[in-house]
CSV table of C-alpha atoms and ligand atoms in Angstrom, one decimal:
chain,number,residue,atom,x,y,z
A,1,MET,CA,35.9,-11.9,-28.5
A,2,LYS,CA,36.9,-8.3,-27.6
A,3,GLU,CA,34.2,-6.0,-26.3
A,4,ILE,CA,33.9,-2.8,-28.3
A,5,THR,CA,34.3,-0.8,-25.0
A,6,ASP,CA,37.7,-2.5,-24.3
A,7,ARG,CA,39.8,0.1,-26.1
A,8,ARG,CA,38.4,3.5,-26.6
A,9,ILE,CA,39.5,5.1,-29.9
A,10,THR,CA,39.2,8.4,-31.7
A,11,VAL,CA,37.1,8.4,-34.8
A,12,ALA,CA,37.6,11.2,-37.4
A,13,ILE,CA,35.0,11.5,-40.1
A,14,ASP,CA,35.7,14.1,-42.8
A,15,GLY,CA,34.0,14.9,-46.1
A,16,TYR,CA,32.2,17.4,-48.3
A,17,SER,CA,29.2,19.4,-47.1
A,18,SER,CA,25.9,17.5,-47.0
A,19,SER,CA,27.7,14.1,-47.7
A,20,GLY,CA,25.7,12.6,-44.8
A,21,LYS,CA,28.8,12.4,-42.6
A,22,SER,CA,27.1,14.0,-39.6
A,23,THR,CA,24.2,11.5,-39.6
A,24,MET,CA,26.7,8.6,-39.8
A,25,ALA,CA,29.0,10.0,-37.1
A,26,ARG,CA,26.1,10.7,-34.7
A,27,GLU,CA,24.6,7.3,-35.2
A,28,LEU,CA,28.0,5.5,-34.7
A,29,ALA,CA,28.6,7.5,-31.5
A,30,ARG,CA,25.1,6.6,-30.2
A,31,ARG,CA,25.6,2.9,-31.0
A,32,VAL,CA,29.1,2.6,-29.4
A,33,GLY,CA,28.4,5.0,-26.5
A,34,TYR,CA,31.0,7.6,-27.5
A,35,LEU,CA,30.8,11.4,-27.4
A,36,TYR,CA,29.8,12.9,-30.7
A,37,VAL,CA,31.0,16.4,-31.7
A,38,ASP,CA,29.8,18.1,-34.9
A,39,SER,CA,32.8,20.5,-35.6
A,40,GLY,CA,30.9,22.2,-38.5
A,41,ALA,CA,28.3,23.3,-35.9
A,42,MET,CA,31.1,25.2,-34.1
A,43,TYR,CA,32.1,27.1,-37.3
A,44,ARG,CA,28.4,27.8,-37.9
A,45,ALA,CA,27.9,29.1,-34.4
A,46,VAL,CA,30.8,31.5,-34.8
A,47,THR,CA,29.3,32.6,-38.2
A,48,LEU,CA,25.9,33.2,-36.5
A,49,TYR,CA,27.6,35.4,-33.9
A,50,ALA,CA,29.4,37.4,-36.6
A,51,LEU,CA,26.1,37.9,-38.5
A,52,ARG,CA,24.3,39.0,-35.4
A,53,HIS,CA,27.0,41.5,-34.6
A,54,GLY,CA,27.1,43.0,-38.0
A,55,MET,CA,30.5,41.6,-38.8
A,56,ILE,CA,29.6,40.2,-42.2
A,57,GLY,CA,28.6,42.6,-45.1
A,58,ALA,CA,26.0,41.9,-47.8
A,59,ASP,CA,28.9,41.0,-50.1
A,60,ARG,CA,30.0,38.3,-47.5
A,61,THR,CA,33.1,40.3,-46.6
A,62,VAL,CA,33.9,39.4,-43.0
A,63,ASP,CA,35.3,42.1,-40.6
A,64,THR,CA,38.1,39.8,-39.7
A,65,ASP,CA,39.7,42.1,-37.1
A,66,ALA,CA,36.4,42.6,-35.3
A,67,LEU,CA,35.7,38.9,-35.2
A,68,ILE,CA,39.2,38.0,-34.0
A,69,SER,CA,38.8,40.5,-31.2
A,70,ALA,CA,35.4,39.0,-30.3
A,71,LEU,CA,36.6,35.4,-30.2
A,72,PRO,CA,37.2,35.3,-26.4
A,73,SER,CA,33.5,36.3,-25.9
A,74,ILE,CA,32.2,33.4,-28.1
A,75,ARG,CA,31.5,30.4,-25.9
A,76,ILE,CA,30.4,27.2,-27.7
A,77,SER,CA,29.1,24.1,-26.0
A,78,PHE,CA,26.8,21.2,-26.7
A,79,ALA,CA,23.7,20.3,-24.7
A,80,HIS,CA,23.0,16.6,-24.4
A,81,PRO,CA,20.3,15.2,-26.7
A,82,GLY,CA,16.8,16.2,-25.7
A,83,ALA,CA,13.6,14.4,-26.4
A,84,ASP,CA,14.3,14.9,-30.1
A,85,GLY,CA,17.5,12.8,-29.7
A,86,VAL,CA,19.5,15.6,-31.2
A,87,GLN,CA,22.5,17.2,-29.6
A,88,HIS,CA,21.9,21.0,-29.5
A,89,THR,CA,24.6,23.6,-30.2
A,90,MET,CA,24.8,26.4,-27.6
A,91,LEU,CA,26.2,29.8,-28.3
A,92,ASN,CA,26.9,31.7,-25.1
A,93,GLY,CA,24.3,29.6,-23.4
A,94,GLU,CA,21.6,30.0,-26.0
A,95,ASP,CA,20.3,27.1,-28.0
A,96,VAL,CA,21.1,28.0,-31.6
A,97,GLU,CA,20.7,24.5,-33.1
A,98,ARG,CA,18.0,25.6,-35.6
A,99,GLU,CA,19.4,28.9,-36.5
A,100,ILE,CA,22.9,27.7,-37.4
A,101,ARG,CA,21.4,25.4,-40.1
A,102,ASP,CA,19.6,28.1,-42.1
A,103,MET,CA,20.6,29.3,-45.5
A,104,GLN,CA,22.0,32.6,-44.2
A,105,VAL,CA,24.5,30.9,-42.1
A,106,SER,CA,25.3,28.2,-44.7
A,107,GLU,CA,26.1,31.0,-47.2
A,108,ASN,CA,28.5,32.8,-44.9
A,109,VAL,CA,30.2,30.1,-43.0
A,110,SER,CA,33.0,29.2,-45.5
A,111,PRO,CA,34.8,32.6,-45.3
A,112,VAL,CA,34.5,32.6,-41.5
A,113,ALA,CA,36.0,29.0,-41.4
A,114,ALA,CA,38.9,30.2,-43.6
A,115,ILE,CA,40.1,32.7,-40.9
A,116,PRO,CA,43.3,31.1,-39.3
A,117,GLU,CA,42.5,32.6,-35.8
A,118,VAL,CA,39.0,31.1,-35.9
A,119,ARG,CA,40.3,27.7,-36.8
A,120,GLU,CA,43.1,27.9,-34.2
A,121,ARG,CA,40.6,28.5,-31.4
A,122,LEU,CA,38.0,25.9,-32.5
A,123,VAL,CA,40.7,23.2,-33.1
A,124,ALA,CA,42.0,23.8,-29.6
A,125,LEU,CA,38.4,23.4,-28.2
A,126,GLN,CA,37.9,20.2,-30.4
A,127,GLN,CA,41.1,18.7,-29.1
A,128,GLU,CA,40.0,19.4,-25.6
A,129,PHE,CA,36.7,17.6,-26.2
A,130,GLY,CA,38.7,14.5,-27.5
A,131,LYS,CA,41.5,14.4,-24.9
A,132,ASP,CA,40.1,11.2,-23.3
A,133,LYS,CA,39.3,9.5,-26.6
A,134,GLY,CA,36.0,7.7,-27.0
A,135,ILE,CA,34.9,10.4,-29.4
A,136,VAL,CA,33.4,10.6,-32.9
A,137,MET,CA,34.0,14.0,-34.6
A,138,ASP,CA,33.0,15.0,-38.0
A,139,GLY,CA,34.2,17.9,-40.1
A,140,ARG,CA,36.8,18.8,-42.8
A,141,ASP,CA,40.1,18.7,-41.0
A,142,ILE,CA,39.5,16.2,-38.2
A,143,GLY,CA,41.8,13.4,-39.6
A,144,THR,CA,44.4,15.9,-41.0
A,145,THR,CA,44.7,18.6,-38.3
A,146,VAL,CA,42.5,18.1,-35.2
A,147,PHE,CA,43.3,14.3,-34.6
A,148,PRO,CA,46.1,13.3,-37.0
A,149,ASP,CA,46.6,10.2,-34.7
A,150,ALA,CA,43.0,9.0,-34.8
A,151,GLU,CA,42.8,5.2,-34.9
A,152,LEU,CA,39.9,5.4,-37.5
A,153,LYS,CA,39.7,8.0,-40.2
A,154,ILE,CA,36.9,8.0,-42.8
A,155,PHE,CA,36.7,10.3,-45.8
A,156,VAL,CA,33.1,10.6,-47.1
A,157,CYS,CA,32.3,11.7,-50.6
A,158,ALA,CA,29.3,11.8,-53.0
A,159,SER,CA,28.5,13.9,-56.1
A,160,ALA,CA,27.5,17.6,-55.7
A,161,GLU,CA,24.1,16.8,-57.3
A,162,GLU,CA,23.3,14.0,-54.8
A,163,ARG,CA,24.4,16.2,-51.9
A,164,ALA,CA,22.3,19.1,-53.1
A,165,ARG,CA,19.3,16.9,-53.4
A,166,ARG,CA,19.7,15.7,-49.8
A,167,ARG,CA,20.3,19.2,-48.5
A,168,LEU,CA,17.2,20.5,-50.3
A,169,LYS,CA,15.1,17.7,-48.8
A,170,GLU,CA,16.4,18.5,-45.3
A,171,LEU,CA,15.6,22.3,-45.7
A,172,LEU,CA,12.2,21.7,-47.1
A,173,GLU,CA,11.3,19.3,-44.2
A,174,LYS,CA,12.2,22.2,-41.9
A,175,ASP,CA,10.0,24.5,-43.9
A,176,GLU,CA,13.0,26.5,-45.1
A,177,GLN,CA,12.5,28.3,-48.4
A,178,ALA,CA,15.1,27.2,-51.0
A,179,THR,CA,15.3,26.0,-54.6
A,180,TYR,CA,17.5,23.2,-55.9
A,181,GLN,CA,19.6,25.6,-57.9
A,182,GLU,CA,20.4,27.8,-54.8
A,183,VAL,CA,21.3,24.7,-52.7
A,184,TYR,CA,23.4,23.2,-55.5
A,185,ASP,CA,25.3,26.5,-56.0
A,186,ASN,CA,25.9,26.7,-52.3
A,187,VAL,CA,27.2,23.2,-52.2
A,188,VAL,CA,29.6,23.8,-55.1
A,189,GLU,CA,30.8,27.2,-53.7
A,190,ARG,CA,31.4,25.6,-50.3
A,191,ASP,CA,33.4,22.8,-51.9
A,192,ARG,CA,35.5,25.3,-53.7
A,193,ILE,CA,36.3,27.4,-50.6
A,194,ASP,CA,36.7,24.4,-48.3
A,195,THR,CA,39.2,22.7,-50.7
A,196,THR,CA,41.2,25.7,-51.7
A,197,ARG,CA,41.6,27.7,-48.5
A,198,ALA,CA,45.2,28.2,-47.2
A,199,VAL,CA,44.7,26.7,-43.7
A,200,SER,CA,43.6,23.1,-43.3
A,201,PRO,CA,41.9,22.7,-46.7
A,202,LEU,CA,39.5,19.7,-47.0
A,203,ARG,CA,41.5,16.7,-48.2
A,204,LYS,CA,41.7,13.1,-47.5
A,205,ALA,CA,44.0,12.4,-44.5
A,206,PRO,CA,46.9,10.0,-44.8
A,207,GLY,CA,45.5,6.6,-43.8
A,208,ALA,CA,41.8,7.6,-44.2
A,209,ILE,CA,39.4,5.1,-45.7
A,210,GLU,CA,37.3,6.5,-48.5
A,211,LEU,CA,33.5,6.0,-48.6
A,212,ASP,CA,31.4,7.0,-51.6
A,213,ASN,CA,28.0,6.8,-50.2
A,214,GLY,CA,26.1,8.2,-53.2
A,215,THR,CA,24.3,4.9,-53.8
A,216,MET,CA,24.2,3.5,-50.3
A,217,THR,CA,21.2,3.4,-47.9
A,218,ARG,CA,21.7,4.7,-44.4
A,219,GLY,CA,21.6,1.2,-43.1
A,220,GLU,CA,24.3,0.0,-45.5
A,221,GLN,CA,26.5,2.9,-44.5
A,222,MET,CA,26.1,2.2,-40.8
A,223,GLN,CA,26.9,-1.5,-41.3
A,224,TRP,CA,30.1,-0.5,-43.3
A,225,LEU,CA,31.1,2.0,-40.6
A,226,LEU,CA,30.5,-0.5,-37.7
A,227,GLU,CA,32.7,-3.0,-39.4
A,228,LYS,CA,35.5,-0.4,-39.8
A,229,PHE,CA,35.0,0.6,-36.2
A,230,ASN,CA,35.3,-3.0,-34.9
A,231,GLU,CA,38.4,-3.6,-37.0
A,232,ALA,CA,40.0,-0.4,-35.5
A,233,THR,CA,39.2,-1.3,-31.9
A,234,ASP,CA,40.5,-4.9,-32.4
A,235,GLU,CA,43.9,-3.7,-33.6
B,301,DC,O1,29.7,20.3,-42.0
B,301,DC,P1,29.0,21.7,-42.2
B,301,DC,O2,28.5,21.9,-43.5
B,301,DC,O3,28.0,21.9,-41.1
B,301,DC,O4,30.2,22.8,-42.0
B,301,DC,C1,29.9,24.1,-42.1
B,301,DC,C2,31.2,24.8,-42.6
B,301,DC,O5,32.3,24.8,-41.7
B,301,DC,C3,31.7,24.3,-44.0
B,301,DC,O6,31.6,25.2,-45.0
B,301,DC,C4,33.2,24.0,-43.7
B,301,DC,C5,33.4,24.5,-42.3
B,301,DC,N1,34.1,23.5,-41.5
B,301,DC,C6,35.5,23.5,-41.5
B,301,DC,O7,36.1,24.4,-42.1
B,301,DC,N2,36.1,22.6,-40.7
B,301,DC,C7,35.5,21.7,-40.0
B,301,DC,N3,36.2,20.8,-39.2
B,301,DC,C8,34.1,21.6,-40.1
B,301,DC,C9,33.4,22.5,-40.8
């Protein structure tokens, strides 16, 4: 029987916001000893930078020119998992893992992620992370744009209601203030922007396997994903 480490592949996991794709991707990477990259965290880190530097107005209009000029000064990296087992996103050397998950960033990230120059820069960085394969990356355009040749592509979906419930639970666990309606509206609005933007809109990549995980437990999802992974590495 083939060892899973025989042939290192690229795994692209795309899907809607709060579909649980990051949890699945992180867990798969841990189990098979691959690098995990959360590409959404990179868009969130750029958004945090823009918010901190006054580049996003109260009406969510982004000062695109200012942000594009600042791109060379935005360094994003990932620190290895600490005692909490979570990989931390670093913005210019500062650990921003917690801050990039708050509602203010969530509410402003889609317009930032729609800027072609921002995408171009982050896609190049993502491709650099994946140049030696042995990587699991999750996001919106990983199977379509970042790694169109990935050996395993997964497209995760679940209803907006289910995803809003999950996201609210996560926020409340972190003592963040939010109501179901606010979170639901944010999920629907992000879906709308993510699927209709001109550059790399969220869509199922050719050859991607669809997973509707609305009624699956985490354990069932992991078993399903490991099966697909083993099939892909055996090919
Ligand atoms: O996966 P997430 O919710 O943390 O992603 C945050 C935002 O970044 C989301 O609104 C869409 C955007 N994004 C993107 O445009 N492309 C990616 N590859 C990953 C995320």
